[in-house]
Amino acid sequence: MVVNGRPMKRMKRRVTADLYDFLAFPGAGDFAAGPFRTSVKSFLTKHALLPPPASLLPHLLTWQIWFRVGETVFDGGESSPAAVCLDVVEEDVARSRSVYCDQCRVVGWSGNPVCTKRYHFIIKADGNSIGGYYKSCTSCGDVLHLSDSRCKSCNKLMTADDTEDWVYNQLEDTTHLLHGVVHANGYGHLLRVNGREGGSRILSGCHIMDFWDRLCKILGVRKVSVMDVSKKHGLEFRLLHAITQGHPWYGEWGYEFGAGSFALTLDAYKTAIETLSTLPLSIFVSQGRKPRTHLQDLISYYQSLSERELVNARDLFCFLMSLIHDARKSSTMVNDVTSKKRGQSCTPGILCAWTRNDIERVEEAMFRVLRAVTGSNWVSWRALRGAVCKVAPPELLDCCLKELGGKLTPYGVLVQVRCNPDSGAVEYRLDPGSLPSDGVAAGCNDFSFSNCRSEQYLLQDLGFLYEAILNPQSMWMYGPQATRDLAISSAAKLLDCKQFVKDYKPEKMLSITNPFGVNLSCLVELMELSEEEGDAKPPPELIVLSPNAAISDLKYEASRAFQEVYLMFKRFKAEELVGYAGVDESTQLKLLLGSTETVEVRGRCLGKNGVVSRFRMERGLERWTVDCSCGAKDDDGERMLACDGCGVWQHTRCAEIPDSAAVPARFICWRRCGSSATGQMLLTPGSTRLLHCKDETPAMAVSVVGGAGSVPPGFVKSLTPPPPSSVR
């Protein structure tokens, strides 16, 4: 096809060449020039496009930024850059179907006032844009434009509610490669990262996380939380990665412990990692004269493969993960030189550096060592490798050892290899034999390293070891009992720590981009508020002023900043600078404050009309009390129930109600109401008081009738999307 005299392929390459590179945007030298509330507007104005039909839903504006992603799509033998679209949905919270934020509630930010805007950053799995404004007819399923008022196929009238439903369904889609949301105050949540295991054809989880991290920096984002419930190879990745790396997968980008369920603290999290990571392998291998188990054989096998001694659980799982990484890299690399050599099971990048003479020289040295062994004695992998350690580099030795089994020596003797049934170690020996017509020793190559080191076998071993050593639900029995109990407790604590947070500290970047200006962190205090309204404590806002700014300028900018960010401050006016009453308003701030970086202004919200109360907290209007035996004092996203006597909430698990068990129709706690009723849990018809987890569906919620407690709106009818999916 030809467009304007140019082939379509060339036109596509020409168009995509003008796009930003997803893998490098924004540049490493780009920094936020101000707080998030202003930086996001400048960013969208500079880089994004607003499709024409945006006026259909003014409270859900969808901006588009298109990116190219290397030379990855092939069409007719010619490569052209793949393209993906970043949608930025600017949501007007006051008109939203979900005013309150469940993520803020469970990560500990429920005391923040409700913001005016939420910005959703979305990359769809198909690479297209939400702003394309095409949807399916709810009657016949035909594709139509959002601006169409009637379906051309079935003549069904399309209402504004149908259009809005479609957009909200896009926001709740669980298949997005990326979905992050940032409130106008700069506090955000990473809801979803789906790499190749999540359906991405061109972007890995690391690519997406790198992009998200760069984006947050240039936008001046303050803090981002992520609920890590991702799985890798079907295993809880936060547990596996904590053992191997000492932090979650998101920790590679600076995310740290944010909040633990069941009142777990940072110290408890670190202690659990250390306890489980340093669990000695000797307690599994040394079982006296009992028959050897598959677990013992597997541990001994990998200990024999490793160049360094594997002492504890961290050593074992780190080594196994490295083998999986190498096997995957080996299976995906294409190397013509390697394919012509016999070492096909080794990493191509290693063997291509050696000649045939190098390989034969190492093999000859190994043959001589095996020939020197008397009788039919076996030589372990470690011993044989150590005997020829000075002959060649370690990489070449490992590759030759993996292919040694079944080879015919110059002396007419075959090399046999086996896995020792007692120790699990890999062993070699020379054994006379005859060659069949095909030139391969029969029965001598049953034990193949290419099979043992394939990704499929390694993943099977990883799953088995995870279940036997790390999973608290299936951990093997071993002694002493106190050690096992501590390991189970530590593993359970790591699984209960799901909330992780990164603090971007944008104020430090402002000192670089605006070194001569006045950059202040401004707190606010409201006058004449009721006790309930006084609970609202917004975090400080960053105020950027000129070098010669005065007190009056600070009051004006502070008023405008809080008005712009929070709904309850829409009519806020700063009236005085706390601690400097009576100082002339024309006084320059640099002279007055010196090196002070934090200030507080006092003011009032003019013409209060209930808006202040409705939007005072992300937790909603209702007040409730959490007082669990584990020490939790606030909602942490875990399943809870309230006492029918005092209305106080606590975890079902702490009340000895398993997560898989039904919730009692009536529950009386023993801590507060024990004098009148001792731990009643009556499974009789009636009302239930269940605070559902965010990943439970509204259909599972039950109504509440009577009693002392009340269920906060939004807890049962939560519109929060499910937590992040697979991370790679």
PDB file of C-alpha atoms in Angstrom, residues 45-223:
ATOM      1  CA  THR A  45       0.055  20.046  28.283  1.00  0.00           C
ATOM      2  CA  LYS A  46       3.549  19.424  26.932  1.00  0.00           C
ATOM      3  CA  HIS A  47       3.429  15.723  26.043  1.00  0.00           C
ATOM      4  CA  ALA A  48      -0.199  14.521  25.837  1.00  0.00           C
ATOM      5  CA  LEU A  49      -3.093  14.879  23.401  1.00  0.00           C
ATOM      6  CA  LEU A  50      -6.752  15.206  24.371  1.00  0.00           C
ATOM      7  CA  PRO A  51      -8.989  13.388  21.859  1.00  0.00           C
ATOM      8  CA  PRO A  52     -11.902  15.485  20.498  1.00  0.00           C
ATOM      9  CA  PRO A  53     -14.744  13.384  22.007  1.00  0.00           C
ATOM     10  CA  ALA A  54     -13.383  14.129  25.500  1.00  0.00           C
ATOM     11  CA  SER A  55     -16.243  16.585  26.062  1.00  0.00           C
ATOM     12  CA  LEU A  56     -18.611  13.602  26.290  1.00  0.00           C
ATOM     13  CA  LEU A  57     -17.314  12.882  29.810  1.00  0.00           C
ATOM     14  CA  PRO A  58     -15.758  16.088  31.177  1.00  0.00           C
ATOM     15  CA  HIS A  59     -15.276  14.497  34.609  1.00  0.00           C
ATOM     16  CA  LEU A  60     -13.237  11.636  33.075  1.00  0.00           C
ATOM     17  CA  LEU A  61     -10.879  13.330  30.628  1.00  0.00           C
ATOM     18  CA  THR A  62      -8.565  10.874  28.875  1.00  0.00           C
ATOM     19  CA  TRP A  63      -5.184  12.134  27.698  1.00  0.00           C
ATOM     20  CA  GLN A  64      -2.989  10.099  25.338  1.00  0.00           C
ATOM     21  CA  ILE A  65       0.783   9.740  24.955  1.00  0.00           C
ATOM     22  CA  TRP A  66       2.085   7.318  22.321  1.00  0.00           C
ATOM     23  CA  PHE A  67       5.466   5.613  22.613  1.00  0.00           C
ATOM     24  CA  ARG A  68       7.613   3.430  20.411  1.00  0.00           C
ATOM     25  CA  VAL A  69       9.284   0.333  21.865  1.00  0.00           C
ATOM     26  CA  GLY A  70      12.422  -0.587  19.935  1.00  0.00           C
ATOM     27  CA  GLU A  71      12.479  -2.721  16.788  1.00  0.00           C
ATOM     28  CA  THR A  72      10.288  -5.580  17.953  1.00  0.00           C
ATOM     29  CA  VAL A  73       7.424  -6.028  15.488  1.00  0.00           C
ATOM     30  CA  PHE A  74       8.204  -7.826  12.238  1.00  0.00           C
ATOM     31  CA  ASP A  75       6.039  -7.441   9.168  1.00  0.00           C
ATOM     32  CA  GLY A  76       6.956  -9.070   5.891  1.00  0.00           C
ATOM     33  CA  GLY A  77      10.584  -9.460   6.844  1.00  0.00           C
ATOM     34  CA  GLU A  78      11.032  -5.783   7.748  1.00  0.00           C
ATOM     35  CA  SER A  79      11.119  -4.585  11.318  1.00  0.00           C
ATOM     36  CA  SER A  80       9.273  -1.541  12.588  1.00  0.00           C
ATOM     37  CA  PRO A  81       8.972  -0.183  16.127  1.00  0.00           C
ATOM     38  CA  ALA A  82       6.069  -1.424  18.224  1.00  0.00           C
ATOM     39  CA  ALA A  83       3.872   1.295  19.715  1.00  0.00           C
ATOM     40  CA  VAL A  84       2.051   1.494  23.039  1.00  0.00           C
ATOM     41  CA  CYS A  85      -0.219   4.160  24.432  1.00  0.00           C
ATOM     42  CA  LEU A  86      -0.183   5.638  27.917  1.00  0.00           C
ATOM     43  CA  ASP A  87      -3.653   6.854  28.885  1.00  0.00           C
ATOM     44  CA  VAL A  88      -3.896   9.440  31.648  1.00  0.00           C
ATOM     45  CA  VAL A  89      -7.477   9.595  32.915  1.00  0.00           C
ATOM     46  CA  GLU A  90      -8.122  12.796  34.865  1.00  0.00           C
ATOM     47  CA  GLU A  91     -10.956  11.927  37.245  1.00  0.00           C
ATOM     48  CA  ASP A  92     -13.044  14.594  38.976  1.00  0.00           C
ATOM     49  CA  VAL A  93     -13.493  13.000  42.406  1.00  0.00           C
ATOM     50  CA  ALA A  94     -16.514  15.105  43.437  1.00  0.00           C
ATOM     51  CA  ARG A  95     -18.461  13.620  40.499  1.00  0.00           C
ATOM     52  CA  SER A  96     -16.943  10.155  40.738  1.00  0.00           C
ATOM     53  CA  ARG A  97     -18.834   6.992  41.574  1.00  0.00           C
ATOM     54  CA  SER A  98     -16.209   6.207  44.212  1.00  0.00           C
ATOM     55  CA  VAL A  99     -15.281   9.243  46.288  1.00  0.00           C
ATOM     56  CA  TYR A 100     -13.158   7.502  48.913  1.00  0.00           C
ATOM     57  CA  CYS A 101      -9.944   5.580  48.304  1.00  0.00           C
ATOM     58  CA  ASP A 102      -9.675   2.045  49.682  1.00  0.00           C
ATOM     59  CA  GLN A 103      -5.931   1.914  49.012  1.00  0.00           C
ATOM     60  CA  CYS A 104      -5.356   4.978  51.215  1.00  0.00           C
ATOM     61  CA  ARG A 105      -7.430   3.326  53.910  1.00  0.00           C
ATOM     62  CA  VAL A 106      -5.364   0.147  54.184  1.00  0.00           C
ATOM     63  CA  VAL A 107      -1.902   1.694  53.786  1.00  0.00           C
ATOM     64  CA  GLY A 108      -2.393   4.191  56.622  1.00  0.00           C
ATOM     65  CA  TRP A 109      -3.368   7.340  54.696  1.00  0.00           C
ATOM     66  CA  SER A 110      -7.061   7.232  55.596  1.00  0.00           C
ATOM     67  CA  GLY A 111      -6.702  10.463  57.590  1.00  0.00           C
ATOM     68  CA  ASN A 112      -5.870  12.494  54.476  1.00  0.00           C
ATOM     69  CA  PRO A 113      -8.715  14.695  53.191  1.00  0.00           C
ATOM     70  CA  VAL A 114     -10.341  13.709  49.896  1.00  0.00           C
ATOM     71  CA  CYS A 115      -8.525  15.215  46.910  1.00  0.00           C
ATOM     72  CA  THR A 116     -10.149  17.072  44.032  1.00  0.00           C
ATOM     73  CA  LYS A 117      -8.539  14.963  41.310  1.00  0.00           C
ATOM     74  CA  ARG A 118      -7.264  11.456  40.714  1.00  0.00           C
ATOM     75  CA  TYR A 119      -4.958  10.724  37.791  1.00  0.00           C
ATOM     76  CA  HIS A 120      -5.023   7.178  36.402  1.00  0.00           C
ATOM     77  CA  PHE A 121      -1.960   6.128  34.373  1.00  0.00           C
ATOM     78  CA  ILE A 122      -2.915   3.129  32.244  1.00  0.00           C
ATOM     79  CA  ILE A 123      -1.266   1.017  29.552  1.00  0.00           C
ATOM     80  CA  LYS A 124      -3.739  -1.447  28.053  1.00  0.00           C
ATOM     81  CA  ALA A 125      -2.667  -4.995  27.273  1.00  0.00           C
ATOM     82  CA  ASP A 126      -3.448  -4.590  23.567  1.00  0.00           C
ATOM     83  CA  GLY A 127      -1.383  -1.380  23.327  1.00  0.00           C
ATOM     84  CA  ASN A 128      -4.395   0.672  22.250  1.00  0.00           C
ATOM     85  CA  SER A 129      -5.941   3.656  23.994  1.00  0.00           C
ATOM     86  CA  ILE A 130      -9.009   4.064  26.161  1.00  0.00           C
ATOM     87  CA  GLY A 131      -9.303   7.409  24.383  1.00  0.00           C
ATOM     88  CA  GLY A 132     -10.079   5.586  21.141  1.00  0.00           C
ATOM     89  CA  TYR A 133     -13.695   5.848  22.267  1.00  0.00           C
ATOM     90  CA  TYR A 134     -14.939   2.621  20.743  1.00  0.00           C
ATOM     91  CA  LYS A 135     -17.128   0.253  22.677  1.00  0.00           C
ATOM     92  CA  SER A 136     -19.487  -2.649  22.166  1.00  0.00           C
ATOM     93  CA  CYS A 137     -23.223  -2.250  21.975  1.00  0.00           C
ATOM     94  CA  THR A 138     -24.824  -3.739  25.093  1.00  0.00           C
ATOM     95  CA  SER A 139     -27.566  -5.241  22.924  1.00  0.00           C
ATOM     96  CA  CYS A 140     -25.966  -6.722  19.785  1.00  0.00           C
ATOM     97  CA  GLY A 141     -22.242  -6.418  20.559  1.00  0.00           C
ATOM     98  CA  ASP A 142     -21.329  -4.397  17.480  1.00  0.00           C
ATOM     99  CA  VAL A 143     -18.528  -1.849  17.796  1.00  0.00           C
ATOM    100  CA  LEU A 144     -19.629   1.774  17.803  1.00  0.00           C
ATOM    101  CA  HIS A 145     -18.166   5.173  18.562  1.00  0.00           C
ATOM    102  CA  LEU A 146     -18.846   6.703  21.948  1.00  0.00           C
ATOM    103  CA  SER A 147     -20.329   9.786  20.329  1.00  0.00           C
ATOM    104  CA  ASP A 148     -22.958   7.648  18.537  1.00  0.00           C
ATOM    105  CA  SER A 149     -26.337   8.082  20.195  1.00  0.00           C
ATOM    106  CA  ARG A 150     -27.821   4.969  18.594  1.00  0.00           C
ATOM    107  CA  CYS A 151     -26.505   1.617  17.429  1.00  0.00           C
ATOM    108  CA  LYS A 152     -26.606   1.375  13.642  1.00  0.00           C
ATOM    109  CA  SER A 153     -27.184  -2.379  13.719  1.00  0.00           C
ATOM    110  CA  CYS A 154     -29.943  -2.868  16.298  1.00  0.00           C
ATOM    111  CA  ASN A 155     -31.087   0.751  16.687  1.00  0.00           C
ATOM    112  CA  LYS A 156     -30.601   0.634  20.465  1.00  0.00           C
ATOM    113  CA  LEU A 157     -30.471   4.062  22.081  1.00  0.00           C
ATOM    114  CA  MET A 158     -27.160   4.654  23.857  1.00  0.00           C
ATOM    115  CA  THR A 159     -27.463   6.725  27.019  1.00  0.00           C
ATOM    116  CA  ALA A 160     -24.864   8.790  28.859  1.00  0.00           C
ATOM    117  CA  ASP A 161     -24.896   6.153  31.603  1.00  0.00           C
ATOM    118  CA  ASP A 162     -23.874   3.478  29.075  1.00  0.00           C
ATOM    119  CA  THR A 163     -20.904   5.569  28.027  1.00  0.00           C
ATOM    120  CA  GLU A 164     -19.893   6.234  31.625  1.00  0.00           C
ATOM    121  CA  ASP A 165     -20.232   2.554  32.491  1.00  0.00           C
ATOM    122  CA  TRP A 166     -17.849   1.688  29.683  1.00  0.00           C
ATOM    123  CA  VAL A 167     -15.183   4.117  30.894  1.00  0.00           C
ATOM    124  CA  TYR A 168     -15.418   2.925  34.501  1.00  0.00           C
ATOM    125  CA  ASN A 169     -15.147  -0.666  33.305  1.00  0.00           C
ATOM    126  CA  GLN A 170     -11.888   0.315  31.627  1.00  0.00           C
ATOM    127  CA  LEU A 171     -10.595   1.717  34.925  1.00  0.00           C
ATOM    128  CA  GLU A 172     -11.426  -1.549  36.683  1.00  0.00           C
ATOM    129  CA  ASP A 173      -9.983  -3.856  34.001  1.00  0.00           C
ATOM    130  CA  THR A 174      -7.535  -6.341  35.542  1.00  0.00           C
ATOM    131  CA  THR A 175      -5.620  -7.040  32.330  1.00  0.00           C
ATOM    132  CA  HIS A 176      -3.824  -3.677  32.034  1.00  0.00           C
ATOM    133  CA  LEU A 177      -0.052  -3.861  31.775  1.00  0.00           C
ATOM    134  CA  LEU A 178       0.185  -0.786  34.000  1.00  0.00           C
ATOM    135  CA  HIS A 179      -2.352   0.923  36.218  1.00  0.00           C
ATOM    136  CA  GLY A 180      -1.193   3.518  38.692  1.00  0.00           C
ATOM    137  CA  VAL A 181      -3.298   6.204  40.321  1.00  0.00           C
ATOM    138  CA  VAL A 182      -2.019   9.409  41.916  1.00  0.00           C
ATOM    139  CA  HIS A 183      -4.122  11.814  43.972  1.00  0.00           C
ATOM    140  CA  ALA A 184      -3.794  15.554  43.499  1.00  0.00           C
ATOM    141  CA  ASN A 185      -1.714  15.760  46.708  1.00  0.00           C
ATOM    142  CA  GLY A 186       0.984  13.512  45.172  1.00  0.00           C
ATOM    143  CA  TYR A 187       0.124  10.345  47.125  1.00  0.00           C
ATOM    144  CA  GLY A 188      -0.401   7.413  44.784  1.00  0.00           C
ATOM    145  CA  HIS A 189      -0.910   3.687  44.439  1.00  0.00           C
ATOM    146  CA  LEU A 190       0.534   1.203  41.977  1.00  0.00           C
ATOM    147  CA  LEU A 191      -2.481  -1.013  41.361  1.00  0.00           C
ATOM    148  CA  ARG A 192      -1.238  -3.302  38.639  1.00  0.00           C
ATOM    149  CA  VAL A 193       1.918  -4.355  36.802  1.00  0.00           C
ATOM    150  CA  ASN A 194       1.561  -7.183  34.271  1.00  0.00           C
ATOM    151  CA  GLY A 195       4.684  -8.123  32.360  1.00  0.00           C
ATOM    152  CA  ARG A 196       5.173 -11.041  30.000  1.00  0.00           C
ATOM    153  CA  GLU A 197       3.555 -13.551  32.347  1.00  0.00           C
ATOM    154  CA  GLY A 198       0.566 -11.207  32.514  1.00  0.00           C
ATOM    155  CA  GLY A 199       0.074 -11.156  28.757  1.00  0.00           C
ATOM    156  CA  SER A 200       2.532  -8.522  27.524  1.00  0.00           C
ATOM    157  CA  ARG A 201       4.147  -9.337  24.174  1.00  0.00           C
ATOM    158  CA  ILE A 202       6.886  -6.703  24.155  1.00  0.00           C
ATOM    159  CA  LEU A 203       7.280  -5.244  27.654  1.00  0.00           C
ATOM    160  CA  SER A 204       8.636  -7.066  30.689  1.00  0.00           C
ATOM    161  CA  GLY A 205       7.682  -6.201  34.252  1.00  0.00           C
ATOM    162  CA  CYS A 206      11.083  -4.545  34.711  1.00  0.00           C
ATOM    163  CA  HIS A 207      10.527  -2.352  31.642  1.00  0.00           C
ATOM    164  CA  ILE A 208       7.170  -1.212  33.006  1.00  0.00           C
ATOM    165  CA  MET A 209       8.526  -0.566  36.507  1.00  0.00           C
ATOM    166  CA  ASP A 210      11.468   1.416  35.136  1.00  0.00           C
ATOM    167  CA  PHE A 211       9.058   3.593  33.160  1.00  0.00           C
ATOM    168  CA  TRP A 212       6.723   4.073  36.136  1.00  0.00           C
ATOM    169  CA  ASP A 213       9.609   5.057  38.405  1.00  0.00           C
ATOM    170  CA  ARG A 214      10.938   7.639  35.938  1.00  0.00           C
ATOM    171  CA  LEU A 215       7.433   9.004  35.431  1.00  0.00           C
ATOM    172  CA  CYS A 216       6.836   9.461  39.166  1.00  0.00           C
ATOM    173  CA  LYS A 217      10.099  11.374  39.515  1.00  0.00           C
ATOM    174  CA  ILE A 218       9.384  13.853  36.733  1.00  0.00           C
ATOM    175  CA  LEU A 219       5.833  14.423  38.017  1.00  0.00           C
ATOM    176  CA  GLY A 220       6.932  15.223  41.564  1.00  0.00           C
ATOM    177  CA  VAL A 221       4.986  12.320  43.093  1.00  0.00           C
ATOM    178  CA  ARG A 222       5.448  12.190  46.858  1.00  0.00           C
ATOM    179  CA  LYS A 223       4.682   8.631  47.952  1.00  0.00           C
TER     180      LYS A 223
END
